[in-house]
XYZ file of C-alpha atoms in Angstrom:
103
model
C -25.184 0.261 7.310
C -21.351 0.312 7.505
C -20.996 3.851 6.702
C -23.837 4.761 9.271
C -21.994 2.697 11.919
C -24.785 0.354 12.111
C -22.898 -3.081 11.168
C -23.373 -5.735 13.756
C -20.803 -8.339 14.923
C -23.086 -10.920 13.478
C -22.899 -9.181 10.062
C -19.128 -9.719 10.019
C -19.293 -13.437 10.419
C -19.732 -16.256 7.947
C -17.819 -15.134 5.078
C -15.176 -16.933 2.893
C -12.533 -14.256 2.556
C -11.729 -11.095 4.380
C -10.440 -7.872 2.824
C -8.318 -5.570 5.161
C -7.505 -2.111 3.630
C -4.393 -1.318 5.536
C -3.754 1.468 2.937
C -6.575 3.564 4.624
C -4.173 3.850 7.624
C -1.166 4.592 5.575
C 0.068 0.795 5.614
C 1.854 -0.360 2.687
C 2.581 -4.191 3.345
C 1.161 -6.828 5.793
C 1.202 -10.461 6.778
C -2.592 -10.995 7.116
C -3.759 -13.893 9.223
C -6.678 -15.877 8.268
C -10.056 -15.470 10.220
C -11.099 -18.937 10.747
C -13.418 -20.532 9.388
C -12.600 -18.433 6.284
C -10.497 -19.742 3.429
C -8.336 -16.696 2.612
C -7.708 -12.891 3.624
C -6.322 -10.107 1.492
C -4.350 -7.074 2.725
C -4.548 -4.046 0.433
C -1.947 -1.447 0.960
C -1.718 2.213 -0.124
C -0.835 3.039 -3.656
C 2.684 4.353 -3.840
C 4.553 6.015 -6.891
C 7.706 3.956 -7.374
C 10.268 3.893 -10.018
C 9.879 0.647 -12.391
C 11.676 -0.416 -15.536
C 9.599 -0.277 -18.954
C 10.088 -2.592 -21.775
C 12.859 -0.457 -23.093
C 14.750 -0.573 -19.750
C 14.006 3.154 -19.052
C 12.765 4.037 -15.656
C 9.409 5.068 -15.331
C 6.951 6.491 -12.338
C 4.535 3.811 -11.760
C 1.561 3.567 -9.323
C 2.309 0.188 -7.309
C -0.684 -1.347 -5.152
C 0.965 -3.781 -2.678
C -1.612 -6.842 -2.251
C -0.791 -9.661 0.088
C -2.666 -12.926 0.593
C -2.918 -15.699 2.845
C -4.939 -18.886 2.296
C -5.878 -21.922 4.460
C -4.515 -24.847 2.681
C -6.932 -27.095 4.022
C -9.678 -25.219 1.455
C -7.267 -23.833 -1.211
C -4.047 -24.231 -2.660
C -1.264 -21.421 -3.266
C -1.546 -21.931 -6.943
C -5.437 -21.116 -7.048
C -4.499 -18.037 -4.998
C -1.782 -17.027 -7.428
C -3.899 -17.615 -10.544
C -6.750 -15.553 -8.949
C -4.273 -12.736 -7.963
C -2.864 -12.644 -11.496
C -6.361 -12.311 -12.834
C -7.351 -9.671 -10.370
C -3.911 -7.557 -11.048
C -5.216 -7.876 -14.677
C -8.488 -6.590 -14.093
C -6.907 -3.541 -12.059
C -4.478 -2.742 -14.679
C -6.958 -3.057 -17.498
C -10.453 -2.585 -16.128
C -12.049 -2.759 -19.446
C -10.833 -6.524 -19.859
C -13.437 -7.261 -17.318
C -16.001 -6.898 -20.075
C -14.594 -9.900 -21.954
C -15.686 -12.067 -18.962
C -19.227 -11.063 -18.741
C -21.454 -13.847 -19.827
């Protein structure tokens, strides 16, 4: 429905988390603001090729995706968001690892 432009305002309400793809607009960083009454929001920037050091100290060209989070501390604490973000990062870096978590 969204691709056909048939999403109603009511379809966008009642969620727990919002995902903003600022990368589609060329954005790299954002400070997302929570849409009450949701518990969290994530902004995903565009992938950039940037220099990074490898385990031997050599500079490597790496694809970097910036992801920023905001959480409502009445519902969720920063540690929970950090653990979730680290798990998500692991899945993005090694998608095959998701198979280990299927029950």
